Amino acid sequence: PMRIEGLFVLNFNVDYFRPVFQGVKAGHYDRANPNITSENFPSNRETGIKKIQLRLVHFNRKISTDKALRGLDRQGPRPATLQECLAFGERFPTFQSKFPTAFLDSPWLDLEGRLRCPYLHGRKFERYLGLNLFDREWPEVVWFATVANLGV
């Protein structure tokens, strides 16, 4: 069985109607990948403002995306989306500097034919909203986000 070494559980609201560019702006990132747009990441699963429970899971070892998704499947109904990533980054801005976090539900196919997913990371005084390769082996420092809807 897949062993989970760390878990944070956070409850907060997500506005699924908010355009991506507003979510990026509200996060006050030092750098944001310019490909993170509503066109590349349409929000079509949820609507309105909903309270969610975000679970941040850490496996404390290098792990492939496939194995991480199998392990996450036991933690919540689904991996987190870009909209949830943006709301999390805005609400908890210091988390990503200590705990780089991948959001695996929103892969985007780039111009080179590679899937990329939202990724929050940073350093002590810098915060980044990036796109990381989806099919890869993740370093042991990475956390993964899953979501459960708690209602309106």
Backbone as JSON, one array per atom type, in Angstrom:
{
  "sequence": "PMRIEGLFVLNFNVDYFRPVFQGVKAGHYDRANPNITSENFPSNRETGIKKIQLRLVHFNRKISTDKALRGLDRQGPRPATLQECLAFGERFPTFQSKFPTAFLDSPWLDLEGRLRCPYLHGRKFERYLGLNLFDREWPEVVWFATVANLGV",
  "N": [[0.82, -1.2, 0.0], [0.31, 2.32, -0.56], [2.14, 4.69, 1.19], [1.39, 7.49, 3.1], [3.0, 10.37, 4.14], [2.52, 12.91, 5.1], [-0.09, 15.29, 5.83], [-2.21, 17.95, 5.24], [-5.2, 19.65, 5.99], [-7.48, 21.87, 4.71], [-10.1, 24.25, 4.79], [-11.96, 26.28, 2.64], [-13.42, 28.9, 0.55], [-14.16, 28.76, -2.97], [-14.38, 30.62, -5.89], [-15.8, 29.77, -8.67], [-16.64, 31.1, -10.88], [-14.92, 33.18, -11.3], [-12.71, 34.75, -13.52], [-9.67, 33.34, -14.84], [-7.44, 35.1, -15.11], [-8.0, 37.02, -13.17], [-7.81, 35.52, -10.85], [-5.1, 34.88, -10.91], [-3.97, 37.43, -10.69], [-4.97, 38.18, -8.15], [-3.5, 36.5, -6.55], [-0.99, 37.61, -6.31], [1.58, 36.83, -7.36], [5.12, 36.51, -7.78], [6.09, 35.6, -10.12], [4.29, 34.35, -12.87], [3.24, 31.79, -15.01], [2.69, 32.62, -18.36], [0.95, 31.08, -19.88], [-1.1, 30.29, -18.34], [-4.22, 30.64, -18.55], [-7.73, 31.45, -19.08], [-8.53, 30.37, -21.5], [-6.78, 28.2, -21.92], [-7.25, 26.73, -19.65], [-10.14, 25.99, -19.11], [-12.94, 26.41, -16.93], [-15.1, 24.07, -16.22], [-16.32, 22.22, -14.62], [-17.32, 22.9, -12.04], [-19.55, 25.43, -10.73], [-20.33, 28.77, -9.62], [-19.91, 29.88, -6.18], [-18.24, 27.9, -3.95], [-17.76, 26.05, -0.96], [-14.88, 24.3, -0.18], [-12.96, 21.4, 0.77], [-9.66, 21.2, 0.94], [-7.17, 18.89, 0.6], [-3.88, 18.43, 1.31], [-1.39, 16.38, 0.34], [1.44, 14.46, 1.18], [3.98, 12.36, 0.07], [6.6, 11.91, 0.72], [8.7, 10.93, -0.8], [10.32, 10.3, -3.96], [8.08, 10.22, -6.69], [6.03, 8.91, -9.27], [3.7, 10.51, -11.52], [1.51, 8.86, -12.1], [1.55, 6.96, -9.97], [1.24, 8.73, -7.85], [-1.33, 9.74, -8.38], [-2.83, 7.4, -8.0], [-2.39, 7.0, -5.26], [-3.5, 9.36, -4.27], [-6.13, 8.97, -4.89], [-7.24, 7.66, -2.78], [-7.46, 9.63, -0.9], [-9.24, 11.68, -1.43], [-12.12, 12.8, -3.34], [-11.2, 13.72, -5.81], [-8.37, 15.01, -7.71], [-7.1, 18.4, -7.32], [-8.17, 21.36, -9.12], [-7.17, 24.01, -11.46], [-8.61, 26.38, -10.76], [-9.04, 25.92, -8.05], [-6.43, 25.8, -7.2], [-5.64, 28.47, -7.65], [-7.31, 29.83, -5.82], [-6.39, 28.71, -3.43], [-3.68, 29.56, -3.47], [-4.02, 32.3, -3.22], [-5.34, 32.51, -0.75], [-3.63, 31.2, 1.09], [-0.8, 32.27, 1.06], [1.89, 31.85, 1.93], [2.39, 29.17, 2.09], [3.34, 27.79, -0.22], [6.02, 28.44, -0.48], [7.33, 26.89, 1.32], [6.3, 24.39, 0.87], [6.16, 22.99, -2.03], [3.54, 22.56, -4.38], [1.51, 20.43, -6.33], [-1.14, 20.43, -8.73], [-3.12, 18.29, -10.01], [-5.45, 17.9, -11.55], [-5.92, 19.54, -13.69], [-4.61, 19.26, -16.35], [-2.86, 20.68, -19.14], [-2.42, 20.74, -22.61], [0.49, 21.51, -24.11], [2.11, 23.51, -26.73], [4.03, 21.86, -27.74], [3.04, 19.38, -27.48], [3.02, 18.25, -24.95], [1.74, 17.36, -21.78], [0.94, 19.6, -19.17], [0.76, 20.74, -15.77], [-0.79, 22.83, -13.24], [1.29, 24.36, -10.78], [2.42, 25.31, -7.7], [5.07, 27.02, -6.25], [8.11, 28.18, -4.66], [10.47, 30.45, -3.13], [12.01, 31.75, -0.16], [11.28, 34.54, -0.26], [9.91, 34.76, -2.62], [7.27, 33.93, -4.87], [5.85, 31.54, -7.03], [3.74, 30.79, -9.77], [3.4, 28.19, -11.66], [3.72, 25.97, -14.53], [4.12, 22.62, -14.64], [5.67, 19.67, -15.99], [3.4, 17.08, -16.61], [3.45, 14.23, -16.86], [5.73, 12.68, -15.21], [8.49, 12.1, -12.92], [8.09, 13.08, -9.7], [9.86, 15.19, -7.42], [10.82, 14.43, -4.0], [10.02, 16.49, -2.31], [7.59, 17.53, -3.09], [4.12, 18.3, -2.67], [0.73, 17.17, -3.03], [-2.5, 18.08, -4.2], [-5.86, 17.41, -3.27], [-9.46, 17.47, -3.52], [-12.56, 17.94, -1.82], [-15.92, 18.75, -2.13], [-17.73, 20.87, -0.02], [-20.1, 22.13, -0.04], [-22.34, 24.93, -0.68]],
  "CA": [[0.0, 0.0, 0.0], [1.0, 3.61, -0.65], [2.22, 5.32, 2.51], [1.33, 8.94, 3.11], [3.84, 10.86, 5.24], [2.05, 14.18, 5.62], [-1.42, 15.67, 5.38], [-2.83, 19.19, 5.72], [-6.59, 19.77, 5.56], [-7.87, 23.27, 4.77], [-11.43, 24.55, 4.26], [-12.09, 27.65, 2.16], [-14.32, 29.08, -0.58], [-13.62, 28.94, -4.32], [-15.3, 31.25, -6.83], [-15.56, 29.11, -9.97], [-16.99, 32.05, -11.95], [-13.86, 34.17, -11.45], [-11.79, 34.47, -14.63], [-8.34, 32.91, -14.43], [-6.51, 36.23, -14.97], [-8.27, 37.67, -11.89], [-7.24, 34.66, -9.81], [-3.65, 35.04, -10.96], [-3.7, 38.77, -10.16], [-5.28, 38.17, -6.72], [-2.47, 35.73, -5.86], [0.22, 38.44, -6.14], [2.76, 36.01, -7.6], [6.29, 37.19, -8.33], [6.11, 35.14, -11.51], [3.2, 33.43, -13.25], [3.38, 31.32, -16.38], [1.7, 33.32, -19.2], [0.02, 30.13, -20.48], [-2.19, 30.02, -17.4], [-5.31, 31.49, -19.02], [-9.04, 30.79, -19.15], [-8.59, 29.59, -22.74], [-6.05, 26.93, -21.75], [-7.79, 26.03, -18.47], [-11.56, 26.35, -18.91], [-13.57, 25.88, -15.73], [-16.4, 23.55, -16.65], [-16.84, 21.21, -13.69], [-18.06, 23.54, -10.95], [-20.02, 26.8, -10.97], [-20.68, 29.49, -8.42], [-18.96, 29.91, -5.07], [-18.44, 26.69, -3.16], [-16.8, 25.74, 0.1], [-14.21, 23.03, -0.44], [-11.94, 20.92, 1.68], [-8.45, 20.88, 0.19], [-6.24, 18.03, 1.34], [-2.54, 18.44, 0.75], [-0.84, 15.07, 0.66], [2.88, 14.33, 0.94], [4.41, 10.96, 0.09], [7.95, 11.92, 1.27], [9.61, 10.17, -1.66], [10.09, 10.53, -5.38], [6.9, 9.45, -7.09], [5.53, 9.22, -10.61], [2.34, 11.07, -11.52], [0.57, 7.75, -12.06], [1.49, 6.43, -8.6], [0.67, 9.77, -6.99], [-2.79, 9.75, -8.6], [-3.4, 6.22, -7.32], [-2.36, 7.27, -3.83], [-4.45, 10.44, -3.98], [-7.48, 8.45, -5.07], [-7.73, 7.25, -1.46], [-7.51, 10.79, -0.02], [-10.34, 12.59, -1.73], [-12.82, 12.39, -4.53], [-10.51, 14.06, -7.06], [-7.29, 15.99, -7.6], [-7.54, 19.79, -7.38], [-8.14, 22.05, -10.41], [-6.51, 25.31, -11.48], [-9.39, 27.35, -9.98], [-8.77, 25.63, -6.64], [-5.03, 26.21, -7.03], [-5.6, 29.93, -7.54], [-7.94, 30.21, -4.55], [-5.46, 28.28, -2.38], [-2.52, 30.44, -3.5], [-4.44, 33.61, -2.7], [-5.74, 32.39, 0.67], [-2.5, 30.71, 1.9], [0.33, 32.64, 0.21], [3.23, 31.43, 2.38], [2.51, 27.72, 2.08], [4.07, 27.27, -1.37], [7.46, 28.64, -0.33], [7.85, 25.77, 2.12], [5.75, 23.11, 0.4], [5.73, 23.06, -3.43], [2.3, 21.79, -4.49], [1.03, 20.13, -7.68], [-2.59, 20.37, -8.89], [-3.08, 17.35, -11.14], [-6.7, 17.71, -12.28], [-6.07, 20.48, -14.8], [-3.49, 19.26, -17.31], [-2.99, 21.46, -20.37], [-1.55, 20.24, -23.67], [1.23, 22.66, -24.63], [2.32, 23.53, -28.18], [4.94, 20.77, -28.08], [2.32, 18.12, -27.28], [3.26, 17.71, -23.61], [0.79, 17.78, -20.74], [1.5, 20.38, -18.07], [-0.24, 20.98, -14.73], [-0.47, 23.94, -12.35], [2.27, 24.02, -9.76], [2.81, 26.44, -6.86], [6.34, 26.81, -5.57], [8.76, 29.45, -4.39], [11.58, 30.56, -2.2], [11.64, 32.49, 1.04], [10.62, 35.81, -0.54], [9.36, 34.75, -3.98], [6.22, 32.95, -5.11], [5.7, 31.25, -8.46], [2.63, 30.0, -10.28], [3.99, 27.62, -12.87], [3.2, 24.76, -15.18], [5.14, 21.58, -14.62], [5.33, 18.5, -16.79], [2.43, 16.22, -15.92], [3.97, 12.85, -16.82], [7.1, 12.82, -14.74], [8.74, 11.68, -11.55], [8.1, 14.27, -8.86], [10.82, 15.09, -6.31], [10.17, 14.08, -2.73], [9.53, 17.68, -1.59], [6.31, 17.99, -3.65], [2.84, 17.93, -2.1], [-0.33, 17.03, -4.05], [-3.78, 18.59, -3.67], [-7.14, 16.8, -3.61], [-10.58, 18.33, -3.11], [-13.92, 17.49, -1.57], [-16.86, 19.86, -2.03], [-18.47, 20.87, 1.24], [-21.39, 22.77, -0.27], [-22.36, 26.33, -1.1]],
  "C": [[0.86, 1.26, 0.0], [0.98, 4.29, 0.71], [2.25, 6.83, 2.36], [2.06, 9.44, 4.35], [3.34, 12.17, 5.84], [0.69, 14.53, 5.05], [-1.83, 16.98, 6.05], [-4.25, 19.2, 5.18], [-7.03, 21.22, 5.8], [-9.25, 23.45, 4.16], [-11.47, 26.02, 3.85], [-13.01, 27.68, 0.95], [-13.56, 29.26, -1.89], [-14.72, 29.56, -5.18], [-14.99, 30.71, -8.22], [-15.94, 30.0, -11.15], [-15.86, 33.05, -12.22], [-12.94, 33.8, -12.61], [-10.38, 34.17, -14.12], [-7.42, 34.11, -14.22], [-6.74, 36.97, -13.65], [-7.71, 36.86, -10.73], [-5.73, 34.77, -9.75], [-3.26, 36.38, -10.33], [-3.89, 38.8, -8.64], [-4.22, 37.41, -5.92], [-1.18, 36.48, -5.64], [1.51, 37.61, -6.29], [3.9, 36.86, -8.14], [6.48, 36.81, -9.8], [4.97, 34.18, -11.73], [3.39, 33.06, -14.71], [2.3, 31.98, -17.25], [0.7, 32.39, -19.9], [-1.13, 29.76, -19.54], [-3.28, 31.05, -17.69], [-6.62, 30.72, -18.99], [-9.17, 29.95, -20.42], [-7.93, 28.23, -22.58], [-6.6, 26.09, -20.6], [-9.24, 26.42, -18.24], [-12.11, 25.67, -17.65], [-14.96, 25.38, -16.12], [-16.98, 22.51, -15.71], [-17.77, 21.84, -12.66], [-18.51, 24.93, -11.39], [-20.33, 27.44, -9.63], [-19.55, 29.53, -7.41], [-19.26, 28.71, -4.19], [-17.37, 26.57, -2.09], [-16.21, 24.37, -0.2], [-13.32, 22.66, 0.74], [-10.77, 20.49, 0.81], [-7.55, 20.05, 1.09], [-4.92, 18.04, 0.61], [-1.81, 17.22, 1.27], [0.64, 15.02, 0.28], [3.29, 12.87, 1.09], [5.84, 10.8, 0.61], [8.92, 11.0, 0.51], [9.37, 10.6, -3.09], [8.93, 9.66, -5.82], [6.46, 9.88, -8.48], [4.12, 9.81, -10.49], [1.31, 9.96, -11.38], [0.43, 7.19, -10.64], [0.9, 7.47, -7.64], [-0.85, 9.81, -7.14], [-3.46, 8.56, -7.94], [-3.44, 6.43, -5.81], [-3.35, 8.35, -3.43], [-5.89, 9.97, -4.07], [-8.09, 8.04, -3.73], [-7.94, 8.43, -0.52], [-8.71, 11.7, -0.26], [-10.98, 12.18, -3.04], [-12.06, 12.68, -5.82], [-9.33, 14.97, -6.78], [-7.84, 17.41, -7.78], [-7.31, 20.4, -8.76], [-7.34, 23.35, -10.31], [-7.28, 26.33, -10.66], [-9.14, 27.16, -8.48], [-7.34, 26.0, -6.28], [-4.95, 27.71, -6.8], [-6.2, 30.41, -6.22], [-7.03, 29.86, -3.37], [-4.26, 29.23, -2.31], [-2.82, 31.83, -2.95], [-4.67, 33.55, -1.19], [-4.57, 32.02, 1.59], [-1.18, 31.0, 1.17], [1.7, 32.12, 0.66], [3.45, 29.93, 2.28], [3.47, 27.24, 0.98], [5.57, 27.47, -1.27], [8.1, 27.51, 0.45], [7.46, 24.42, 1.54], [5.29, 23.25, -1.05], [4.56, 22.1, -3.65], [1.85, 21.66, -5.94], [-0.48, 19.95, -7.66], [-2.84, 19.57, -10.17], [-4.36, 17.22, -11.94], [-6.8, 18.57, -13.53], [-4.91, 20.41, -15.79], [-3.85, 20.02, -18.58], [-1.99, 20.9, -21.38], [-0.84, 21.43, -24.3], [1.48, 22.52, -26.14], [3.27, 22.44, -28.66], [4.31, 19.4, -27.85], [2.55, 17.48, -25.94], [2.2, 18.23, -22.64], [1.54, 18.5, -19.62], [0.39, 20.66, -17.06], [0.19, 22.16, -13.86], [0.39, 23.47, -11.17], [2.64, 25.3, -9.0], [4.12, 26.1, -6.15], [6.97, 28.16, -5.3], [9.98, 29.3, -3.52], [11.11, 31.43, -1.05], [10.84, 33.75, 0.73], [10.03, 35.88, -1.95], [8.34, 33.63, -4.12], [6.01, 32.8, -6.6], [4.44, 30.42, -8.7], [3.1, 29.47, -11.62], [3.18, 26.49, -13.46], [4.35, 23.76, -15.22], [4.71, 20.43, -15.52], [4.44, 17.58, -15.98], [2.97, 14.8, -15.77], [5.45, 12.9, -16.47], [7.26, 12.1, -13.42], [8.91, 12.95, -10.74], [9.13, 14.11, -7.75], [10.09, 14.9, -4.98], [9.64, 15.28, -1.96], [8.12, 18.09, -2.0], [5.13, 17.42, -2.87], [1.81, 17.89, -3.22], [-1.66, 17.39, -3.41], [-4.96, 17.77, -4.18], [-8.25, 17.66, -3.01], [-11.85, 17.52, -2.86], [-14.79, 18.74, -1.46], [-17.62, 19.74, -0.72], [-19.83, 21.54, 1.11], [-21.23, 24.22, -0.67], [-21.96, 27.24, 0.03]]
}
